[in-house]
Coordinates of C-alpha atoms in Angstrom, one line a residue:
M281 CA -16.6 -0.4 7.0
G282 CA -20.1 0.4 5.6
G283 CA -20.3 -3.1 4.2
F284 CA -20.1 -4.6 7.7
L285 CA -23.5 -3.0 8.7
A286 CA -26.5 -5.2 8.2
K287 CA -30.0 -5.9 9.6
E288 CA -30.9 -8.7 11.9
S289 CA -33.0 -11.4 10.3
P290 CA -36.5 -12.0 11.8
A291 CA -35.5 -15.5 12.7
S292 CA -32.5 -14.2 14.7
Q293 CA -34.8 -12.0 16.8
E294 CA -36.0 -15.3 18.4
E295 CA -32.5 -15.8 19.6
T296 CA -32.1 -12.5 21.5
S297 CA -31.3 -14.4 24.7
K298 CA -28.3 -15.8 22.9
G299 CA -26.8 -12.4 22.4
A300 CA -23.8 -12.7 20.2
H301 CA -25.3 -15.7 18.4
R302 CA -27.6 -13.4 16.4
M303 CA -27.4 -13.8 12.6
L304 CA -27.6 -10.9 10.2
V305 CA -29.9 -10.8 7.1
E306 CA -27.1 -9.8 4.7
P307 CA -23.6 -11.2 4.8
W308 CA -20.8 -8.6 5.5
R309 CA -18.6 -10.5 3.0
T310 CA -19.9 -12.1 -0.2
T311 CA -18.8 -15.6 -1.0
D312 CA -19.7 -18.3 -3.6
W313 CA -20.5 -21.3 -1.5
T314 CA -21.3 -23.6 -4.4
P315 CA -19.1 -26.6 -5.4
Q316 CA -18.3 -24.6 -8.6
G317 CA -17.0 -21.8 -6.3
R318 CA -14.8 -24.3 -4.5
K319 CA -13.4 -25.6 -7.7
R320 CA -12.6 -22.1 -9.0
L321 CA -10.7 -21.3 -5.8
M322 CA -8.7 -24.5 -6.0
D323 CA -7.9 -23.9 -9.7
E324 CA -6.8 -20.3 -9.0
I325 CA -4.5 -21.4 -6.2
A326 CA -3.0 -24.4 -8.1
A327 CA -2.4 -22.3 -11.3
Y328 CA -0.6 -19.5 -9.4
N329 CA 3.0 -18.7 -10.4
P330 CA 5.2 -16.4 -8.3
P331 CA 6.3 -13.2 -10.2
L332 CA 10.0 -14.1 -10.0
N333 CA 11.9 -16.9 -11.7
S334 CA 14.1 -17.1 -8.6
V335 CA 11.2 -18.0 -6.3
E336 CA 9.4 -21.2 -7.2
K337 CA 7.2 -21.2 -4.2
I338 CA 6.0 -18.5 -1.8
R339 CA 6.9 -19.2 1.8
V340 CA 4.2 -18.5 4.5
L341 CA 5.1 -18.5 8.2
L342 CA 2.4 -19.6 10.6
V343 CA 2.8 -18.0 14.1
G344 CA 0.5 -18.4 17.1
Q345 CA -0.3 -19.4 20.6
V346 CA 0.0 -23.1 21.6
G347 CA -3.3 -24.8 20.5
A348 CA -4.5 -22.0 18.2
G349 CA -4.4 -24.3 15.2
K350 CA -1.3 -23.7 13.2
S351 CA -0.5 -27.3 12.4
S352 CA -4.2 -28.0 12.0
F353 CA -4.5 -25.4 9.4
F354 CA -1.7 -26.9 7.3
N355 CA -3.3 -30.4 7.7
S356 CA -6.7 -28.9 6.6
V357 CA -5.2 -27.3 3.5
N358 CA -3.5 -30.6 2.7
S359 CA -6.8 -32.4 3.2
V360 CA -8.6 -30.2 0.7
F361 CA -6.0 -30.7 -2.0
R362 CA -5.6 -34.4 -1.3
N363 CA -9.4 -34.8 -1.4
H364 CA -9.7 -36.6 2.0
V365 CA -9.1 -35.7 5.6
R366 CA -5.5 -36.4 6.6
S367 CA -2.8 -35.3 9.1
Q368 CA 0.8 -34.6 8.3
A369 CA 1.9 -31.9 10.7
M370 CA 1.6 -33.0 14.4
V371 CA -1.3 -31.5 16.2
G372 CA -1.8 -31.3 20.0
V373 CA -4.5 -30.4 22.4
H374 CA -2.5 -29.6 25.4
D375 CA -1.0 -26.3 26.6
T376 CA 2.5 -27.3 25.5
S377 CA 3.8 -27.0 21.9
V378 CA 4.1 -30.2 19.9
T379 CA 6.1 -28.4 17.3
W380 CA 9.7 -28.2 18.6
K381 CA 11.4 -28.0 15.2
Y382 CA 11.1 -25.5 12.3
R383 CA 9.3 -27.4 9.6
T384 CA 8.5 -26.5 6.1
Y385 CA 5.6 -28.4 4.5
P386 CA 4.6 -28.6 0.8
V387 CA 1.1 -29.4 -0.3
R388 CA 0.5 -32.1 -2.9
L389 CA -2.2 -31.9 -5.5
G390 CA -4.3 -35.1 -5.2
S391 CA -2.4 -38.2 -6.2
K392 CA -0.2 -36.3 -8.7
N393 CA 3.5 -35.8 -8.2
K394 CA 2.8 -32.0 -8.2
T395 CA 2.7 -29.6 -5.4
L396 CA 1.1 -26.2 -4.8
P397 CA 3.2 -23.1 -5.3
I398 CA 3.2 -22.5 -1.6
T399 CA 5.3 -23.7 1.3
F400 CA 3.9 -23.5 4.9
C401 CA 6.5 -22.9 7.6
D402 CA 5.5 -24.1 11.0
T403 CA 7.1 -23.0 14.3
M404 CA 7.1 -23.7 18.0
G405 CA 4.0 -22.2 19.6
L406 CA 4.0 -19.1 21.7
E407 CA 3.6 -19.5 25.4
E408 CA 3.7 -17.2 28.5
R409 CA 6.6 -19.1 30.0
E410 CA 9.8 -17.5 28.6
F411 CA 11.8 -20.8 28.4
A412 CA 9.0 -22.9 26.9
S413 CA 8.2 -20.6 24.0
L414 CA 9.4 -19.5 20.6
K415 CA 11.9 -16.7 21.0
I416 CA 11.4 -13.4 19.1
D417 CA 14.9 -13.5 17.7
D418 CA 14.3 -16.9 16.2
V419 CA 11.3 -15.6 14.4
I420 CA 13.4 -12.7 13.0
N421 CA 15.9 -15.3 11.8
I422 CA 13.1 -17.2 10.1
L423 CA 11.8 -14.1 8.4
K424 CA 15.2 -13.3 7.1
G425 CA 15.8 -16.9 5.9
H426 CA 18.6 -17.9 8.2
V427 CA 16.8 -20.9 9.8
P428 CA 16.9 -24.3 7.9
D429 CA 14.2 -26.9 7.8
W430 CA 14.3 -29.3 10.7
Y431 CA 16.1 -26.8 13.0
Q432 CA 15.5 -27.8 16.6
F433 CA 14.4 -24.8 18.6
N434 CA 16.2 -23.9 21.8
P435 CA 13.9 -22.0 24.1
H436 CA 16.9 -20.9 26.2
A437 CA 18.8 -19.3 23.4
A438 CA 18.0 -18.1 19.8
M439 CA 19.9 -19.3 16.8
Q440 CA 23.2 -17.4 16.2
P441 CA 25.4 -17.0 13.1
D442 CA 27.8 -19.6 14.6
T443 CA 25.0 -22.1 15.3
P444 CA 25.3 -25.3 13.1
G445 CA 23.0 -25.1 10.1
Y446 CA 22.7 -21.3 10.2
I447 CA 22.1 -20.0 6.6
V448 CA 24.6 -17.1 6.3
S449 CA 23.5 -15.6 3.0
P450 CA 19.9 -16.6 2.4
S451 CA 18.3 -15.9 -1.0
L452 CA 14.9 -14.4 -1.5
K453 CA 13.4 -17.8 -1.9
D454 CA 14.6 -18.8 1.6
K455 CA 12.9 -15.8 3.2
I456 CA 9.3 -15.5 4.4
H457 CA 6.9 -13.8 2.0
C458 CA 3.8 -13.6 4.2
V459 CA 3.3 -14.0 8.0
V460 CA 0.1 -15.6 9.3
F461 CA -1.0 -15.0 12.9
V462 CA -3.1 -17.9 13.9
I463 CA -5.5 -16.8 16.7
D464 CA -8.0 -19.0 18.6
G465 CA -11.2 -17.0 18.2
S466 CA -13.0 -18.8 21.0
K467 CA -10.4 -17.6 23.5
L468 CA -9.6 -14.2 22.2
E469 CA -10.9 -12.2 25.2
I470 CA -8.7 -14.2 27.6
L471 CA -5.6 -14.0 25.5
S472 CA -2.8 -13.5 28.0
E473 CA -1.1 -10.1 28.2
K474 CA 2.3 -11.7 27.7
V475 CA 1.3 -13.6 24.6
E476 CA -0.5 -10.6 23.2
Q477 CA 2.7 -8.5 23.6
K478 CA 4.7 -11.2 21.9
L479 CA 2.3 -11.2 18.9
K480 CA 2.5 -7.4 18.7
T481 CA 6.3 -7.5 18.8
L482 CA 6.4 -10.1 16.0
R483 CA 4.0 -8.0 14.0
Q484 CA 6.3 -5.0 14.4
K485 CA 9.4 -7.0 13.4
A486 CA 7.5 -8.2 10.3
K487 CA 6.5 -4.6 9.5
E488 CA 10.1 -3.5 9.7
L489 CA 10.9 -6.0 7.0
D490 CA 7.9 -5.0 4.9
V491 CA 6.5 -8.6 5.1
P492 CA 2.7 -8.6 4.7
Q493 CA 0.6 -10.1 7.5
I494 CA -2.8 -11.7 7.9
I495 CA -4.8 -13.1 10.8
L496 CA -6.5 -16.5 10.8
L497 CA -9.3 -16.5 13.3
T498 CA -9.8 -20.2 14.1
K499 CA -12.5 -22.3 15.8
V500 CA -15.4 -20.1 14.5
D501 CA -17.9 -22.9 15.2
E502 CA -17.0 -22.6 18.9
I503 CA -17.6 -18.8 18.8
C504 CA -21.1 -19.0 17.3
S505 CA -23.2 -22.1 17.9
P506 CA -25.4 -21.8 14.7
L507 CA -22.2 -22.4 12.7
K508 CA -21.8 -25.9 14.1
E509 CA -24.4 -27.0 11.6
N510 CA -23.8 -24.5 8.8
I511 CA -20.4 -22.9 8.5
S512 CA -21.5 -21.1 5.3
D513 CA -23.3 -18.6 7.6
V514 CA -20.0 -17.4 9.0
Y515 CA -20.2 -14.0 7.2
R516 CA -23.7 -13.4 8.7
S517 CA -22.6 -14.0 12.2
R518 CA -22.5 -11.0 14.4
A519 CA -20.4 -12.9 17.0
I520 CA -17.7 -13.6 14.3
L521 CA -17.7 -10.0 13.2
E522 CA -17.3 -8.8 16.8
Q523 CA -14.4 -11.3 17.4
M524 CA -12.7 -10.1 14.3
Q525 CA -13.0 -6.5 15.5
V526 CA -11.5 -7.5 18.8
A527 CA -8.6 -9.2 17.0
S528 CA -8.1 -6.1 14.8
G529 CA -8.0 -3.9 17.9
K530 CA -5.6 -6.1 19.8
L531 CA -3.0 -6.5 17.0
G532 CA -3.7 -3.4 14.9
I533 CA -4.4 -5.5 11.8
P534 CA -7.1 -4.2 9.5
L535 CA -10.4 -6.1 9.4
S536 CA -9.9 -6.8 5.7
L537 CA -6.8 -8.9 6.6
I538 CA -8.6 -11.1 9.1
V539 CA -10.0 -14.4 7.8
P540 CA -12.3 -16.6 9.9
I541 CA -11.8 -20.4 9.4
K542 CA -12.6 -23.8 10.7
N543 CA -10.0 -26.5 10.6
Y544 CA -10.6 -30.2 10.1
C545 CA -10.3 -31.6 13.6
S546 CA -13.0 -34.3 14.4
E547 CA -14.4 -34.7 10.9
L548 CA -13.8 -37.8 8.9
E549 CA -15.0 -36.5 5.5
L550 CA -14.5 -33.2 3.7
K551 CA -17.3 -30.6 3.7
N552 CA -17.7 -28.1 0.9
D553 CA -18.3 -25.0 3.2
I554 CA -15.2 -25.8 5.4
D555 CA -13.1 -26.3 2.2
I556 CA -14.2 -22.9 0.9
L557 CA -13.2 -21.0 4.1
I558 CA -9.8 -22.7 4.0
L559 CA -9.3 -21.9 0.3
I560 CA -10.3 -18.3 0.8
A561 CA -7.6 -18.0 3.5
V562 CA -4.9 -19.6 1.2
R563 CA -5.9 -17.3 -1.7
Q564 CA -5.5 -14.2 0.5
M565 CA -2.0 -15.4 1.6
I566 CA -1.0 -15.9 -2.0
R567 CA -2.2 -12.5 -3.1
L568 CA -0.4 -10.8 -0.2
A569 CA 2.8 -12.7 -0.9
D570 CA 2.5 -12.0 -4.7
S571 CA 2.2 -8.3 -4.0
Y572 CA 5.3 -8.4 -1.8
L573 CA 7.4 -10.4 -4.3
D574 CA 6.3 -8.2 -7.2
N575 CA 8.3 -5.4 -5.6
F576 CA 11.4 -7.3 -6.3
R577 CA 10.6 -7.8 -10.0
L578 CA 12.6 -4.9 -11.1
A579 CA 15.7 -4.1 -13.1
E580 CA 18.0 -5.9 -10.6
S581 CA 19.4 -9.3 -11.6
D582 CA 18.5 -12.4 -9.6
M583 CA 21.8 -12.3 -7.9
A584 CA 21.2 -8.8 -6.7
M585 CA 17.8 -9.9 -5.4
R586 CA 19.4 -12.8 -3.5
N587 CA 21.7 -10.5 -1.7
S588 CA 18.9 -8.1 -0.8
S589 CA 16.9 -8.3 2.4
R590 CA 14.6 -5.4 1.7
R591 CA 12.2 -4.4 -1.0
K592 CA 13.6 -2.4 -4.0
S593 CA 11.9 -0.2 -6.5
P594 CA 13.0 1.1 -9.9
H595 CA 12.4 4.6 -8.5
S596 CA 13.7 4.1 -5.0
E597 CA 16.3 6.5 -3.6
T598 CA 18.3 5.0 -0.8
S599 CA 19.0 8.3 0.7
K600 CA 15.2 8.9 1.1
G601 CA 14.5 5.7 3.0
A602 CA 10.8 4.9 2.9
D603 CA 10.2 7.7 0.4
C604 CA 10.1 5.5 -2.7
M605 CA 7.7 4.6 -5.5
L606 CA 6.6 1.1 -6.2
E607 CA 6.3 -0.3 -9.7
K608 CA 2.7 -1.3 -9.2
P609 CA 0.0 0.5 -7.1
W610 CA -0.6 -1.3 -3.8
R611 CA -4.3 -0.4 -4.0
L612 CA -6.5 -0.7 -7.1
I613 CA -9.2 1.9 -7.2
D614 CA -12.5 1.7 -9.1
Q615 CA -11.9 4.8 -11.1
P616 CA -14.5 5.3 -13.9
S617 CA -13.3 5.6 -17.5
G618 CA -14.9 9.0 -17.6
G619 CA -12.5 10.2 -14.9
R620 CA -13.1 13.4 -13.1
K621 CA -16.4 14.3 -14.8
Q622 CA -17.9 10.8 -14.3
L623 CA -17.0 10.9 -10.6
M624 CA -18.6 14.3 -10.2
D625 CA -21.8 13.1 -12.0
E626 CA -22.0 10.0 -9.9
I627 CA -21.8 12.0 -6.6
A628 CA -24.2 14.7 -7.9
E629 CA -26.8 12.2 -9.0
F630 CA -26.8 10.2 -5.7
K631 CA -30.1 10.0 -3.9
P632 CA -30.4 8.7 -0.3
P633 CA -32.3 5.5 -0.1
L634 CA -35.0 7.0 2.2
N635 CA -37.6 9.5 1.3
S636 CA -37.3 11.0 4.8
V637 CA -33.6 11.8 4.3
Q638 CA -32.9 14.3 1.4
K639 CA -29.2 14.7 2.2
I640 CA -26.7 12.5 4.0
R641 CA -25.0 14.2 7.0
V642 CA -21.3 13.7 7.3
L643 CA -19.5 14.7 10.5
F644 CA -15.8 15.7 10.3
V645 CA -13.7 15.3 13.4
G646 CA -10.0 15.9 13.8
Q647 CA -7.1 17.6 15.4
I648 CA -6.6 21.3 14.8
G649 CA -4.8 22.0 11.5
A650 CA -5.5 18.4 10.2
G651 CA -7.6 19.8 7.4
K652 CA -11.3 19.4 8.2
S653 CA -12.4 22.8 6.9
S654 CA -9.9 22.6 4.1
F655 CA -11.4 19.4 2.8
F656 CA -14.8 21.0 2.6
N657 CA -13.3 24.0 0.8
S658 CA -11.6 21.6 -1.6
V659 CA -14.9 19.7 -2.4
D660 CA -16.6 23.1 -2.9
S661 CA -13.8 24.2 -5.2
V662 CA -14.1 21.1 -7.4
F663 CA -17.8 21.5 -7.9
C664 CA -17.5 25.3 -8.3
G665 CA -14.9 25.1 -11.0
H666 CA -12.2 27.2 -9.3
V667 CA -10.4 27.4 -5.9
I668 CA -12.6 29.0 -3.2
N669 CA -12.7 29.1 0.6
N670 CA -16.1 29.2 2.2
A671 CA -15.3 27.4 5.5
P672 CA -12.6 29.3 7.5
A673 CA -9.4 27.3 7.7
G674 CA -6.4 28.2 9.8
A675 CA -2.8 27.1 10.5
D676 CA -1.9 28.8 13.8
G677 CA -2.5 25.9 16.2
K678 CA -5.9 27.2 17.3
S679 CA -9.3 26.1 16.1
V680 CA -10.9 28.6 13.8
T681 CA -14.2 26.6 14.0
K682 CA -15.9 27.7 17.2
K683 CA -19.4 26.8 16.1
Y684 CA -21.1 23.7 14.8
R685 CA -21.6 24.4 11.2
T686 CA -23.3 22.5 8.4
Y687 CA -22.2 23.3 4.8
E688 CA -23.9 22.7 1.5
V689 CA -22.0 22.3 -1.8
K690 CA -23.6 23.6 -4.9
N691 CA -22.8 21.9 -8.3
R692 CA -22.0 24.9 -10.5
S693 CA -22.9 23.0 -13.7
T694 CA -26.5 22.3 -12.6
G695 CA -27.1 25.0 -10.0
K696 CA -28.3 22.3 -7.6
P697 CA -26.7 21.4 -4.2
L698 CA -25.1 18.1 -3.7
P699 CA -27.1 15.5 -1.6
I700 CA -24.5 15.9 1.2
L701 CA -24.3 18.1 4.3
F702 CA -20.8 18.6 5.7
C703 CA -20.9 19.0 9.4
D704 CA -17.8 20.8 10.8
T705 CA -16.8 20.9 14.4
M706 CA -14.4 22.7 16.8
G707 CA -11.0 21.1 16.4
L708 CA -9.6 18.7 19.0
E709 CA -6.8 19.8 21.3
E710 CA -4.8 18.3 24.0
R711 CA -6.0 21.0 26.4
E712 CA -9.3 19.8 27.9
L713 CA -10.8 23.3 28.2
A714 CA -9.9 24.4 24.7
S715 CA -11.2 21.4 22.7
L716 CA -14.4 19.8 21.5
R717 CA -15.9 17.7 24.2
T718 CA -16.8 14.1 23.7
D719 CA -20.3 14.6 25.0
D720 CA -20.9 17.3 22.4
V721 CA -19.8 14.8 19.7
I722 CA -22.4 12.3 21.0
S723 CA -25.0 15.0 20.9
I724 CA -24.1 15.8 17.3
L725 CA -24.2 12.1 16.3
K726 CA -27.8 11.9 17.8
G727 CA -28.9 15.1 16.0
H728 CA -29.5 17.2 19.2
I729 CA -27.2 20.1 18.1
P730 CA -28.5 22.7 15.7
D731 CA -26.5 24.5 13.0
G732 CA -24.7 27.6 14.3
Y733 CA -24.4 26.3 17.9
Q734 CA -21.5 28.0 19.8
F735 CA -19.4 25.3 21.4
N736 CA -18.7 25.7 25.1
P737 CA -15.4 23.9 25.9
I738 CA -16.2 24.2 29.7
A739 CA -19.5 22.4 29.5
A740 CA -21.2 20.2 26.9
M741 CA -24.7 21.0 25.6
Q742 CA -27.5 19.8 27.8
P743 CA -31.3 19.1 27.1
N744 CA -32.1 22.5 28.8
T745 CA -29.6 24.4 26.7
P746 CA -31.3 26.9 24.3
G747 CA -31.6 25.3 20.8
Y748 CA -31.2 21.7 21.9
I749 CA -33.2 19.5 19.5
K750 CA -35.1 17.1 21.8
S751 CA -36.5 14.7 19.3
P752 CA -34.3 14.6 16.2
S753 CA -35.4 12.7 13.2
L754 CA -33.1 10.4 11.2
K755 CA -32.4 13.2 8.7
E756 CA -30.9 15.4 11.5
E757 CA -28.6 12.6 12.8
I758 CA -25.1 11.8 11.5
H759 CA -24.9 9.1 8.8
C760 CA -21.1 8.8 8.5
V761 CA -18.1 10.0 10.6
V762 CA -14.9 11.1 9.0
F763 CA -11.7 11.3 11.1
V764 CA -9.4 13.8 9.5
V765 CA -5.8 13.0 10.3
D766 CA -2.6 14.9 9.3
G767 CA -0.6 12.2 7.5
S768 CA 2.6 14.2 7.7
N769 CA 2.9 13.9 11.5
I770 CA 0.8 10.8 12.4
E771 CA 3.7 9.2 14.2
I772 CA 3.9 12.1 16.7
L773 CA 0.1 12.2 17.3
P774 CA -0.1 13.1 21.1
E775 CA -1.3 10.3 23.3
K776 CA -4.2 12.5 24.7
M777 CA -5.3 13.2 21.1
E778 CA -5.1 9.6 20.1
T779 CA -7.2 8.7 23.2
K780 CA -9.9 11.4 22.2
L781 CA -10.1 10.0 18.7
K782 CA -10.5 6.5 20.0
E783 CA -13.2 7.6 22.4
I784 CA -15.2 9.2 19.6
R785 CA -14.7 6.2 17.4
E786 CA -16.1 3.9 20.2
K787 CA -19.1 6.1 20.5
A788 CA -19.7 6.0 16.8
N789 CA -19.3 2.2 17.0
E790 CA -22.1 2.1 19.6
F791 CA -24.4 3.7 17.0
E792 CA -23.1 1.4 14.3
L793 CA -22.1 4.5 12.3
P794 CA -19.7 3.9 9.4
Q795 CA -16.3 5.6 9.8
L796 CA -13.6 6.7 7.4
V797 CA -10.2 8.3 7.9
L798 CA -9.0 11.0 5.6
L799 CA -5.2 11.0 5.6
T800 CA -4.4 14.6 4.5
K801 CA -1.2 16.3 3.2
V802 CA 0.0 13.4 1.2
D803 CA 2.3 15.7 -0.8
E804 CA 4.2 16.4 2.5
I805 CA 4.6 12.7 3.1
S806 CA 6.3 11.9 -0.2
S807 CA 8.4 14.3 -2.2
F808 CA 7.4 12.3 -5.3
L809 CA 3.9 13.5 -4.9
K810 CA 4.6 17.3 -4.7
E811 CA 4.0 17.8 -8.4
D812 CA 1.5 15.0 -9.1
V813 CA -0.6 13.1 -6.6
S814 CA -1.9 10.6 -9.1
D815 CA 0.8 8.1 -8.0
V816 CA -0.3 8.2 -4.4
Y817 CA -1.0 4.5 -4.4
K818 CA 2.5 3.7 -5.6
S819 CA 4.0 5.6 -2.6
Q820 CA 5.6 3.3 0.0
A821 CA 5.7 6.2 2.4
V822 CA 2.0 6.9 2.1
K823 CA 1.2 3.2 2.6
Q824 CA 3.3 3.2 5.8
K825 CA 1.5 6.3 7.1
M826 CA -1.8 4.7 6.4
E827 CA -0.7 1.6 8.3
T828 CA 0.3 3.7 11.2
A829 CA -3.0 5.5 11.2
S830 CA -4.8 2.1 11.1
G831 CA -2.8 0.8 14.1
K832 CA -3.3 3.9 16.2
L833 CA -7.1 4.2 15.6
G834 CA -7.9 0.6 15.1
I835 CA -9.6 1.4 11.7
P836 CA -9.0 -1.1 8.8
L837 CA -6.7 0.1 6.1
S838 CA -9.6 -0.3 3.6
Q839 CA -11.3 2.6 5.4
I840 CA -8.4 5.0 5.1
V841 CA -8.3 7.3 2.1
P842 CA -5.3 9.6 1.3
V843 CA -6.1 13.1 0.0
K844 CA -4.5 16.4 -0.7
D845 CA -6.6 19.6 -0.1
Y846 CA -6.3 22.8 -2.0
C847 CA -4.2 25.1 0.3
S848 CA -1.7 27.2 -1.6
E849 CA -3.0 26.5 -5.2
V850 CA -5.0 29.1 -7.1
E851 CA -6.0 26.8 -10.0
L852 CA -7.6 23.3 -9.9
K853 CA -5.7 20.2 -10.9
D854 CA -7.2 17.0 -12.2
D855 CA -5.0 14.7 -10.0
V856 CA -6.0 16.6 -6.8
D857 CA -9.6 16.7 -7.9
I858 CA -9.8 13.0 -8.5
L859 CA -8.4 12.1 -5.0
I860 CA -10.9 14.4 -3.4
L861 CA -13.7 12.9 -5.5
L862 CA -12.7 9.4 -4.7
A863 CA -12.8 10.2 -1.0
L864 CA -16.2 11.8 -1.3
R865 CA -17.6 8.9 -3.3
Q866 CA -16.4 6.5 -0.5
I867 CA -18.1 8.7 2.1
V868 CA -21.4 8.7 0.1
R869 CA -21.2 4.9 -0.3
F870 CA -20.7 4.4 3.4
A871 CA -23.6 6.6 4.3
Q872 CA -25.8 4.9 1.8
R873 CA -25.1 1.5 3.3
Y874 CA -25.9 2.9 6.7
L875 CA -29.2 4.3 5.7
E876 CA -30.2 1.1 3.9
N877 CA -30.5 -0.5 7.3
F878 CA -33.5 1.6 8.1
S879 CA -37.0 0.9 6.7
S880 CA -38.8 3.8 5.0
N881 CA -41.0 4.5 8.0
Q882 CA -38.1 4.8 10.5
S883 CA -37.3 8.3 11.6
A884 CA -34.6 8.0 14.2
V885 CA -31.8 5.8 15.3
V886 CA -32.5 3.5 18.2
E887 CA -30.2 4.5 20.9
P888 CA -28.1 1.7 22.6

C-alpha cells in the first residue's frame, strides 16, 4: 500500500553492501514505543471482554512448522504479563516437534489470580514427513471444537467421533475464534513445498469456517542484523517488509494481517521494545476474534449458538448461502461528516506535493468488460452532476479502448479540472494477439507512451516508434496503478488472465508504484445491494470476493475497494457516488504518498 513506500535514510546508504539490511527514513507502520505505549497495550488487552456471555475467553490456535516459534510465542506473552521471562510451554530447537499433545494455555496477570480473556491453543508442529506431523483432519477437528485439552496426537490417524475424549457437540466457546500461522521469517525462502502446501490447505479450511487468520513472522532479529540491537526499528526495515511480502504471496494473506515479532529466547530480562511487538500481535488477534464472535451476537439464544458451527446474521437467508448481511460493517471507513460534498471538495482541492507535477497520473488496467472506462465515466458523472459517458465503454467481450487515452475530469461547480489524469488502456484478453502487451504497460509506467497512441497487439512500442517519449519527466510517468476486477466472476478469472495481472503487478512493484484493486459490480455480487450499496461493508459475499481477489493477485485486502459504476442508471445516487468518491480518495492518497518520496528537484523515476 502507499504507506509502505518510504525513502532510505542517509545513514542506510552507507550499508548498500548489506542489501536488504537497509533502513528506511519513515516507518511503514507507526507505533508508540514508549513505556506508556506498552502500558496502554497491556491495559487494553487485559480489559477486553468477548461480545458474548457464552464465551468467556477467545480461543486462538497457533499453527506452524516445527521450530517456527509457536510455543515460544506463548511463553513470551506469558512473560510480558507475569513481568519476568519465563517458560511454560515446552520449546525445542530440533527438527522434531516437542508438542505431541493438544494444549490450551491461559495467561496470568502478574501475581494476581486473574487471567487474560484469551486462551492459546498449541498443536503438534507441521513437518514434511507425513507420519511425524500434525494431520489436516486433526486441525479441522480443533477448529470445530471436537478436540479436548491434553489430547495425544496420533500422526498415523486423525481423531474420529468414536475416539475417546472426542467432543461430540462442542459449543461456541470450545471452537477456535482466530487462527495464527507462525512462520520463521529467517527461513521463509526455503520453506519446503510440502509444508507450504499444508499451510495453504489449513488456511483454506479455516476460510471455509469463516475463522479469521493472521501470520506471525518470527525471528525478525535474524532477518535484519540492525534489529539485534534495536528491535523498535522493525517497521523501518526494508528486509522485514520484503519478507512480509513474500509471506503474503506464499499464503495469500494480506500484508495488514502479518505481524513481525521477536520471541524471548536467550534473554533473561524483559525489554520494552520486544514487549510492544508481542502486545501488538496479541491485540490484533483479539480484534480479529472479537469481529468473528460479534457475528454471533444476534437474536439467537445461547443454546442456538452452541449448536451452530457457522456464523449467523439477523439478515441472513440460508437459501442464499454467502449472500447475507452482517450486523456490523467489517470495514470502518473514514467517511467525512459532510458526506458526498466534503469528499468531492477534498479531492478537488488536492495538490500534488511537487511543483513539477500538476496532476497525478493513474493507470487503469483490467480484463475486458471489468469496468475501466465505466469507472472514469462514473467519476466524470459525479463531478458533472449528471450521468454522462465520455470514455467509450462496451460489453461485447471485445476491447473498445484501442488507444492509450488520458482523460481529465472537470469539476462542474468550479469549472476547474481535477488534479488527476485517468490513463485508460486496451483491455486484457486471453488471446495474446488481441490484448494489451506487458511491454506496453512498462512503457506506460515509465512515461514513454503519448496520449492517443494506437496499440499494436502484435508488437510493443519501441524507442524508434513514432511518438515515443525518450526522456519522460516525473509528471509523464504513472503515479498509481489501479487493477479493475469484475467482482461478480472473480472465481472464474482465467489462469492466463490472472498470470497477466500478476506480471503487471510485479513490474509495478519493481518501480515501487502503489497499487489498488477496484472490485466492480458489487450489486451483482449481493442481491441486498441492488437497491442501496451503502451497506457494502456489511455484505459477507462482497468480503469473500475481496478475499478471493486478494489471494489471486497477492494484494492486501486493505488495498481492495468495492465500487459500483453507473451503467444502466440515468440519475445520480448518493450511495453510488460515495463509493466512487471513497475509491478516488484512496487513489489520490496512494499517489500522494508515492510522490512524497521524490525531492522537489527530481524529475524522473530511477529505473531498477
